[in-house]
PDB file of C-alpha atoms in Angstrom:
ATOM      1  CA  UNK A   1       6.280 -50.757   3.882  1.00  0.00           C
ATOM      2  CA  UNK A   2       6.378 -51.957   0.165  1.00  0.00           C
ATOM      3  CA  UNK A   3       2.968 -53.012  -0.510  1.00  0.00           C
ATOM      4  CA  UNK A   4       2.522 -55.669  -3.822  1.00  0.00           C
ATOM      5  CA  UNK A   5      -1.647 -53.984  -3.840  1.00  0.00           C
ATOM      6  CA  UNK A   6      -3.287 -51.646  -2.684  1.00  0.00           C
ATOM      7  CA  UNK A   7      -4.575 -51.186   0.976  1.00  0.00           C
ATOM      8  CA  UNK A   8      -8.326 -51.403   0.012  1.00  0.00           C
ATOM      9  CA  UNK A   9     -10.391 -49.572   2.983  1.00  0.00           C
ATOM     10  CA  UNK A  10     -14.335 -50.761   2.008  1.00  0.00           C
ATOM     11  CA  UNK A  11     -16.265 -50.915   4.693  1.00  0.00           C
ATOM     12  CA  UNK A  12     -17.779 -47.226   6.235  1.00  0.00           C
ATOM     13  CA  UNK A  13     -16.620 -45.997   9.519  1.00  0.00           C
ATOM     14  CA  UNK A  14     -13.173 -47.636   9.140  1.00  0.00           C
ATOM     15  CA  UNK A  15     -10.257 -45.698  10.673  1.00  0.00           C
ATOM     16  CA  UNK A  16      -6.531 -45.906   9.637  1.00  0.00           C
ATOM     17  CA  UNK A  17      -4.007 -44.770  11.608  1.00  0.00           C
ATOM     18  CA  UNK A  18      -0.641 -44.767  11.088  1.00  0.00           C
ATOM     19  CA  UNK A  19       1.829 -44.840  14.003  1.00  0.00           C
ATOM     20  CA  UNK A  20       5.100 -43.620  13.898  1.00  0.00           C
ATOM     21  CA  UNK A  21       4.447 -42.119  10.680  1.00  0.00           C
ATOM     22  CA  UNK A  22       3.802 -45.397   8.409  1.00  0.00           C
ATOM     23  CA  UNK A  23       5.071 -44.506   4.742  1.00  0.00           C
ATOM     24  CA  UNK A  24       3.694 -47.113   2.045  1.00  0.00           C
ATOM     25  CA  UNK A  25       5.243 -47.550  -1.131  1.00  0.00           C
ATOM     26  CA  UNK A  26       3.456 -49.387  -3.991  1.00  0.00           C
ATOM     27  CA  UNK A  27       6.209 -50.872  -5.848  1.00  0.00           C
ATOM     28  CA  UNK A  28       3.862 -52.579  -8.452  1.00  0.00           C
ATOM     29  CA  UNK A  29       3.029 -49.524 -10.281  1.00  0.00           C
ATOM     30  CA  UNK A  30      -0.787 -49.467  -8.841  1.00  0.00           C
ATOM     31  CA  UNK A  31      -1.885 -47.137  -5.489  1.00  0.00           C
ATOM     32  CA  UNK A  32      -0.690 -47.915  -1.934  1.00  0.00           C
ATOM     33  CA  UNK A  33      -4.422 -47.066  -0.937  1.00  0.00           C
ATOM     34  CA  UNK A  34      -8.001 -47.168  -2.371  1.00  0.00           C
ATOM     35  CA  UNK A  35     -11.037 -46.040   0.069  1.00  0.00           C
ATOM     36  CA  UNK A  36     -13.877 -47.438  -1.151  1.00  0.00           C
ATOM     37  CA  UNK A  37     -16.255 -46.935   1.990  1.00  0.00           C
ATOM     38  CA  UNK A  38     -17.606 -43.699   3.727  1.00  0.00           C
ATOM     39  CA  UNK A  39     -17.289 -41.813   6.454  1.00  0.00           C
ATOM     40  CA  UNK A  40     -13.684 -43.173   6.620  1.00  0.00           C
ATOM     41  CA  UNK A  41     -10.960 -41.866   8.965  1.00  0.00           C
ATOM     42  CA  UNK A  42      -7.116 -41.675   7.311  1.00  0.00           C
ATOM     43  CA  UNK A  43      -4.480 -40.232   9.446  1.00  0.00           C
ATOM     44  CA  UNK A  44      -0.621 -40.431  10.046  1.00  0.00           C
ATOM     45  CA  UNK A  45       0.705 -41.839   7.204  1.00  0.00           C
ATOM     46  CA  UNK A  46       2.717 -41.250   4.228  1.00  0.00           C
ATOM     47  CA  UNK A  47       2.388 -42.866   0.759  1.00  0.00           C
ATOM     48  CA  UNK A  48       6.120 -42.297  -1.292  1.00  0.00           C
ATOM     49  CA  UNK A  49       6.180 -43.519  -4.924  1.00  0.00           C
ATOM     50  CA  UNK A  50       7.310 -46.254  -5.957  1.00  0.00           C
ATOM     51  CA  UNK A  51       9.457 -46.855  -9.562  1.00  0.00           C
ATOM     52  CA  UNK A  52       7.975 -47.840 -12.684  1.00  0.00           C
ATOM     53  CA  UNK A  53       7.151 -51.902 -12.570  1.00  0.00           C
ATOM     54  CA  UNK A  54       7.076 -53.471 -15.836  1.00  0.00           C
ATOM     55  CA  UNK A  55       6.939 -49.691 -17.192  1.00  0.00           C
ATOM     56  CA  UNK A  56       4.173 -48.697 -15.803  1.00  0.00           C
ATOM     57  CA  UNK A  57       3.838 -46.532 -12.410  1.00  0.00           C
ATOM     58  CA  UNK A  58       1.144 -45.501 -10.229  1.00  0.00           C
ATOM     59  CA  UNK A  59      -1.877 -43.517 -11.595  1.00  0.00           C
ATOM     60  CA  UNK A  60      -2.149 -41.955  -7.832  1.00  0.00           C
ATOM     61  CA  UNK A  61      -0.856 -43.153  -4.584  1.00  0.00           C
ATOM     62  CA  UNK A  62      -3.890 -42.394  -2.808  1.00  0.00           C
ATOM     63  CA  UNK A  63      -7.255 -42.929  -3.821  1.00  0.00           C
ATOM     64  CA  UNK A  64     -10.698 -42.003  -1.857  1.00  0.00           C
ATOM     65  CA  UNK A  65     -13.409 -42.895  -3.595  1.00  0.00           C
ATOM     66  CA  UNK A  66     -14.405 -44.653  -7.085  1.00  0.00           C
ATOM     67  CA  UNK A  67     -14.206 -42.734 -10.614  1.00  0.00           C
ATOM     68  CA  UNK A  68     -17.752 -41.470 -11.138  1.00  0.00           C
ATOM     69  CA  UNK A  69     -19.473 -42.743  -7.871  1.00  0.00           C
ATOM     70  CA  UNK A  70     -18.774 -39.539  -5.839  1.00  0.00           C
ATOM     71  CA  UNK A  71     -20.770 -41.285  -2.985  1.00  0.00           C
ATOM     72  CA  UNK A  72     -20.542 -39.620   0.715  1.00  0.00           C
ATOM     73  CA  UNK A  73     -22.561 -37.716   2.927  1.00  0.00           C
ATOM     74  CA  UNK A  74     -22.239 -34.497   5.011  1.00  0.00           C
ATOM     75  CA  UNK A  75     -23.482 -36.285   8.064  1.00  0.00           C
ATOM     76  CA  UNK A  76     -20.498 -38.695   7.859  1.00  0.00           C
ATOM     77  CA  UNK A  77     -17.543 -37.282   5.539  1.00  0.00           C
ATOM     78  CA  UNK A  78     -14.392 -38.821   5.309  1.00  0.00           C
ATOM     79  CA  UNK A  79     -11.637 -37.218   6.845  1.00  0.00           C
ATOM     80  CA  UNK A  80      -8.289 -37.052   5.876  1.00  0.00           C
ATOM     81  CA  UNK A  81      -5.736 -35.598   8.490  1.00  0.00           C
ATOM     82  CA  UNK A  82      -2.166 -35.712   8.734  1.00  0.00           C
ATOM     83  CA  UNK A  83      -1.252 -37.520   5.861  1.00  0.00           C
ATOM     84  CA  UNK A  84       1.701 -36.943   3.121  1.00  0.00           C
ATOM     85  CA  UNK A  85       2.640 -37.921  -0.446  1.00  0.00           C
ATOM     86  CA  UNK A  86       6.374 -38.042  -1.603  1.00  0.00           C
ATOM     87  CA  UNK A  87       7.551 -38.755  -5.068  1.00  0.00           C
ATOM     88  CA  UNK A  88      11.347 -38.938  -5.140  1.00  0.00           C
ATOM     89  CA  UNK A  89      13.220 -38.043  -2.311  1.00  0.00           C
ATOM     90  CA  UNK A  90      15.275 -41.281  -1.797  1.00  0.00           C
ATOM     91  CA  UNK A  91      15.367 -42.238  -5.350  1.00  0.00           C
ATOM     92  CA  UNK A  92      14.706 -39.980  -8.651  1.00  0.00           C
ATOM     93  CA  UNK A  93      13.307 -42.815 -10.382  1.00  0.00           C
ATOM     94  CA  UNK A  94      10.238 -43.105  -8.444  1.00  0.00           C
ATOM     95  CA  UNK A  95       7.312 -41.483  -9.841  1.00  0.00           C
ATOM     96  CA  UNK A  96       2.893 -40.980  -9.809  1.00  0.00           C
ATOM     97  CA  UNK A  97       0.912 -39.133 -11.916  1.00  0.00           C
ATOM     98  CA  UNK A  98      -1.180 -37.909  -9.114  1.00  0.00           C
ATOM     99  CA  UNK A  99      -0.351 -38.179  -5.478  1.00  0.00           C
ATOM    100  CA  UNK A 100      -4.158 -38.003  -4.086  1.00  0.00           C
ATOM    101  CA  UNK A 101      -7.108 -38.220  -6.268  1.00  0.00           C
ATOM    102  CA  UNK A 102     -10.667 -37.583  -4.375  1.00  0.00           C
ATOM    103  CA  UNK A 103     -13.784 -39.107  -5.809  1.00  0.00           C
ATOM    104  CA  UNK A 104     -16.075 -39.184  -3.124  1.00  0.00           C
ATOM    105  CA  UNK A 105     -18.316 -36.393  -2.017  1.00  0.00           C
ATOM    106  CA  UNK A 106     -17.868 -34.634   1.724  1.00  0.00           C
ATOM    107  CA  UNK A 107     -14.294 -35.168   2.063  1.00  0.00           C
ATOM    108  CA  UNK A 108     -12.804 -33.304   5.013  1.00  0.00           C
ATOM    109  CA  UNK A 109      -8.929 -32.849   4.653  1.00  0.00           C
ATOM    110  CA  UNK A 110      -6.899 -31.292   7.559  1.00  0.00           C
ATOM    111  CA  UNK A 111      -2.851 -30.762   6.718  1.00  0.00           C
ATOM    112  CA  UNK A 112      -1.741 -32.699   3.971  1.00  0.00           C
ATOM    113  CA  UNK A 113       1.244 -32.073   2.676  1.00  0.00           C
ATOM    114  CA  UNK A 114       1.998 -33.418  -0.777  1.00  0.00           C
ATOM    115  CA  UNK A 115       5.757 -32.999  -2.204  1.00  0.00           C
ATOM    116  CA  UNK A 116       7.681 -33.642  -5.302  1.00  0.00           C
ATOM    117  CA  UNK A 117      11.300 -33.370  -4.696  1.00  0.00           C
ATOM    118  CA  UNK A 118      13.039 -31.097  -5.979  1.00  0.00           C
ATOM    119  CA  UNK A 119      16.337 -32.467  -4.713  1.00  0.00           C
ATOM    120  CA  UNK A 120      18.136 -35.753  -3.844  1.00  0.00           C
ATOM    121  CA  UNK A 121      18.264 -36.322   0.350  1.00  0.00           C
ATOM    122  CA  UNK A 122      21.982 -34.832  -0.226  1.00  0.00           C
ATOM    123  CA  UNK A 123      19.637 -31.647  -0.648  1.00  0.00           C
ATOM    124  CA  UNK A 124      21.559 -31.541  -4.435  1.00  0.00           C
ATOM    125  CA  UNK A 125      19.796 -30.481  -7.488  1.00  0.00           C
ATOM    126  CA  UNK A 126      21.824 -32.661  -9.355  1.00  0.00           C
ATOM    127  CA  UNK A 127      20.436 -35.413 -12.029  1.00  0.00           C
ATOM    128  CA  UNK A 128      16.758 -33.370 -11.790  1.00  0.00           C
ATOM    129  CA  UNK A 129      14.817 -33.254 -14.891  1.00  0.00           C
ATOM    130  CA  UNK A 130      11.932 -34.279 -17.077  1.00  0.00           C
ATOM    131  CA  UNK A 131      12.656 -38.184 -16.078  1.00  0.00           C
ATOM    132  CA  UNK A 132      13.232 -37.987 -12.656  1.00  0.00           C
ATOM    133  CA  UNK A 133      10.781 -37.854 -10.031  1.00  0.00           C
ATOM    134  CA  UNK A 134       8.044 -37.215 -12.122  1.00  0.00           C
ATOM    135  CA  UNK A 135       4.629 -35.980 -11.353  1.00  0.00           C
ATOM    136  CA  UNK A 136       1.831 -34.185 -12.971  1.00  0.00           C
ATOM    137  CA  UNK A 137      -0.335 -32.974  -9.999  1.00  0.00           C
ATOM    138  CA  UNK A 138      -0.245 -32.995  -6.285  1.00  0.00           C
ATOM    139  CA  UNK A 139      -4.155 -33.823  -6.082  1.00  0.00           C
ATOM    140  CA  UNK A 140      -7.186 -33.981  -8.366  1.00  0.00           C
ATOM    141  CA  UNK A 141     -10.600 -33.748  -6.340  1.00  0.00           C
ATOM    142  CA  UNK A 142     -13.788 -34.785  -8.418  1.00  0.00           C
ATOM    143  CA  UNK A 143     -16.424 -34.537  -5.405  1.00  0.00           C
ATOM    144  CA  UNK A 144     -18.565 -32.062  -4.192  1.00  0.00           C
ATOM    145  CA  UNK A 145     -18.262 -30.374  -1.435  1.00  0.00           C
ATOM    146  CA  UNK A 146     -14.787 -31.320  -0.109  1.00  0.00           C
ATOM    147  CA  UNK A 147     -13.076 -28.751   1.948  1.00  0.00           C
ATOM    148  CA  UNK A 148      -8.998 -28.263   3.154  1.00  0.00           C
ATOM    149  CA  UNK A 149      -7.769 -26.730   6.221  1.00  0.00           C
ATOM    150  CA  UNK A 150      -4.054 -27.061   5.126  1.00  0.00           C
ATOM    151  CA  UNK A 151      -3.100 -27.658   1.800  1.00  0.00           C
ATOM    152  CA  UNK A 152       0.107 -28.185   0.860  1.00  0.00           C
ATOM    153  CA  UNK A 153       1.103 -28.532  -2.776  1.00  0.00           C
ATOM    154  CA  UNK A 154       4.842 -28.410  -4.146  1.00  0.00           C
ATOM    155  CA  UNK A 155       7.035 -28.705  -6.715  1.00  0.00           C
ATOM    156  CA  UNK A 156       4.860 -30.929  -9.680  1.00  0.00           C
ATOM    157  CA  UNK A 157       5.619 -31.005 -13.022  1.00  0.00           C
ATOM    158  CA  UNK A 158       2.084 -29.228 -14.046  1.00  0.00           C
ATOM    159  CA  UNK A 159      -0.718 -28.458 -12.346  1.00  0.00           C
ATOM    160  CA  UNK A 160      -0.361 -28.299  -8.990  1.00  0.00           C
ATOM    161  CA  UNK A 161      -4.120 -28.409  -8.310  1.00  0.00           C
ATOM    162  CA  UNK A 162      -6.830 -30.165 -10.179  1.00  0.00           C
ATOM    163  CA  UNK A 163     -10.467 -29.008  -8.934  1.00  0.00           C
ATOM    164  CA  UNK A 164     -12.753 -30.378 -10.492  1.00  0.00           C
ATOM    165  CA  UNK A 165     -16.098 -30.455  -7.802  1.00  0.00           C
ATOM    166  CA  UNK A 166     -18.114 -28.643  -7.185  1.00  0.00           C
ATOM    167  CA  UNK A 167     -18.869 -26.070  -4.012  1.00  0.00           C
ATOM    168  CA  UNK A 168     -15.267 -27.454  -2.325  1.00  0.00           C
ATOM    169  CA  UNK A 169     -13.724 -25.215   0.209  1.00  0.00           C
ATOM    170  CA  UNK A 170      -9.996 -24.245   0.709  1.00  0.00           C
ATOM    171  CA  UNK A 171      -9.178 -22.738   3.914  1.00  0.00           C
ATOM    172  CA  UNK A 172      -5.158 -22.687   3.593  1.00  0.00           C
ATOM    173  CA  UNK A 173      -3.256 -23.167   1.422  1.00  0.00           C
ATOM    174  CA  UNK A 174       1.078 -23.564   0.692  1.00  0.00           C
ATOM    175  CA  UNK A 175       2.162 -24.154  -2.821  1.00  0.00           C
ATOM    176  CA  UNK A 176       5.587 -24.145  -4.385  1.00  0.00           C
ATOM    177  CA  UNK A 177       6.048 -24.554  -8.115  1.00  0.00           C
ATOM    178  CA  UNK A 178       9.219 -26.332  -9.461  1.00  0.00           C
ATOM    179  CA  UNK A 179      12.388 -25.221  -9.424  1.00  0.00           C
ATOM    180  CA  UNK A 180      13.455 -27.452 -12.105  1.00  0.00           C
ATOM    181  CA  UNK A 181      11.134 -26.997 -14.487  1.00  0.00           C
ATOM    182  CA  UNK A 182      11.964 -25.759 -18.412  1.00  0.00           C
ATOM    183  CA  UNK A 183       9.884 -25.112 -21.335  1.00  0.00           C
ATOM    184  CA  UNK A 184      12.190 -26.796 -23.253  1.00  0.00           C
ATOM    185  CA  UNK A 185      11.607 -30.084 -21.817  1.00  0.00           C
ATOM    186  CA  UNK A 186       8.570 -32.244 -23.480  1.00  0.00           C
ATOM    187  CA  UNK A 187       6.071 -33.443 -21.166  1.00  0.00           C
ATOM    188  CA  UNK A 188       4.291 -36.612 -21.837  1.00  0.00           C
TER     189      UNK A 188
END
């Protein structure tokens, strides 16, 4: 689904579900999803990137949580389960600088797998590079106390991982680091 704005999920105790493996593409250079309320329940989706609109693409394609509120509770965490983030894949001009950013406090996360390709869907390295399929980090958490049971991270341009709360939890976790990177290439 190409989505104009984001899916904006505000009130607490709301569950998303994907079925048949929804993927939602922002293809106005803002997020496919912003959770705003608590105790939320994401699952069985994927958010793909979208290319640049009007030069500008999307900060991250999935965001839980505001900048700086951190607001959730133990008693009623938001859970994320079964959801994936693609940039590139079916084009190498789409591109994110994060694919999940977590603001919110008490966020559960159970397998998400969040991939950069490496490769066009001919599984060819061909055309990779510095402009194509860009993406700086797989996911930057900001709250406390948010744990993973199955983390997958692959393939971004720099850090993989941004951890930034406090007391979070990481039970297991797959990472791959890019096969096309250089040191000669200049990152923006």
């Amino acid at each position: 689904y190409k989505i104009d704005e984001p899916i904006k999920v505000r009130k607490n105790g709301t569950v998303v579900l994907g079925l048949g493996l929804a993927t939602l593409q922002p293809v106005t250079g803002k997020a496919a999803m912003v959770v705003t309320g608590t105790g939320v329940r994401l699952a069985s989706f994927m958010v793909q990137a979208g290319e640049p609109y009007g030069g500008k693409f999307s900060e991250t394609l999935l965001q839980i949580g505001d900048p700086g509120s951190r607001k959730g509770t133990a008693a009623d965490p938001t859970i994320v389960s079964n959801v994936f983030a693609r940039v590139g894949g079916p084009s190498l001009k789409e591109q994110a600088k994060t694919m999940v950013t977590i603001h919110q406090d008490h966020v559960i996360g159970t397998n998400l797998w969040l991939w950069r390709a490496d490769h066009n869907n001919a599984g060819m390295r061909q055309g990779l590079g510095p402009n194509n399929a860009k993406c700086d980090h797989a996911i930057e958490i900001n709250g406390h106390d948010v744990s993973f049971y199955g983390l997958f991270v692959e393939h971004t341009l720099k850090q993989l991982i941004l951890w930034n709360g406090e007391r979070g939890r990481l039970h297991f976790l797959q990472s791959e680091l890019a096969y096309d990177v250089s040191k000669d290439w200049d990152y923006p």
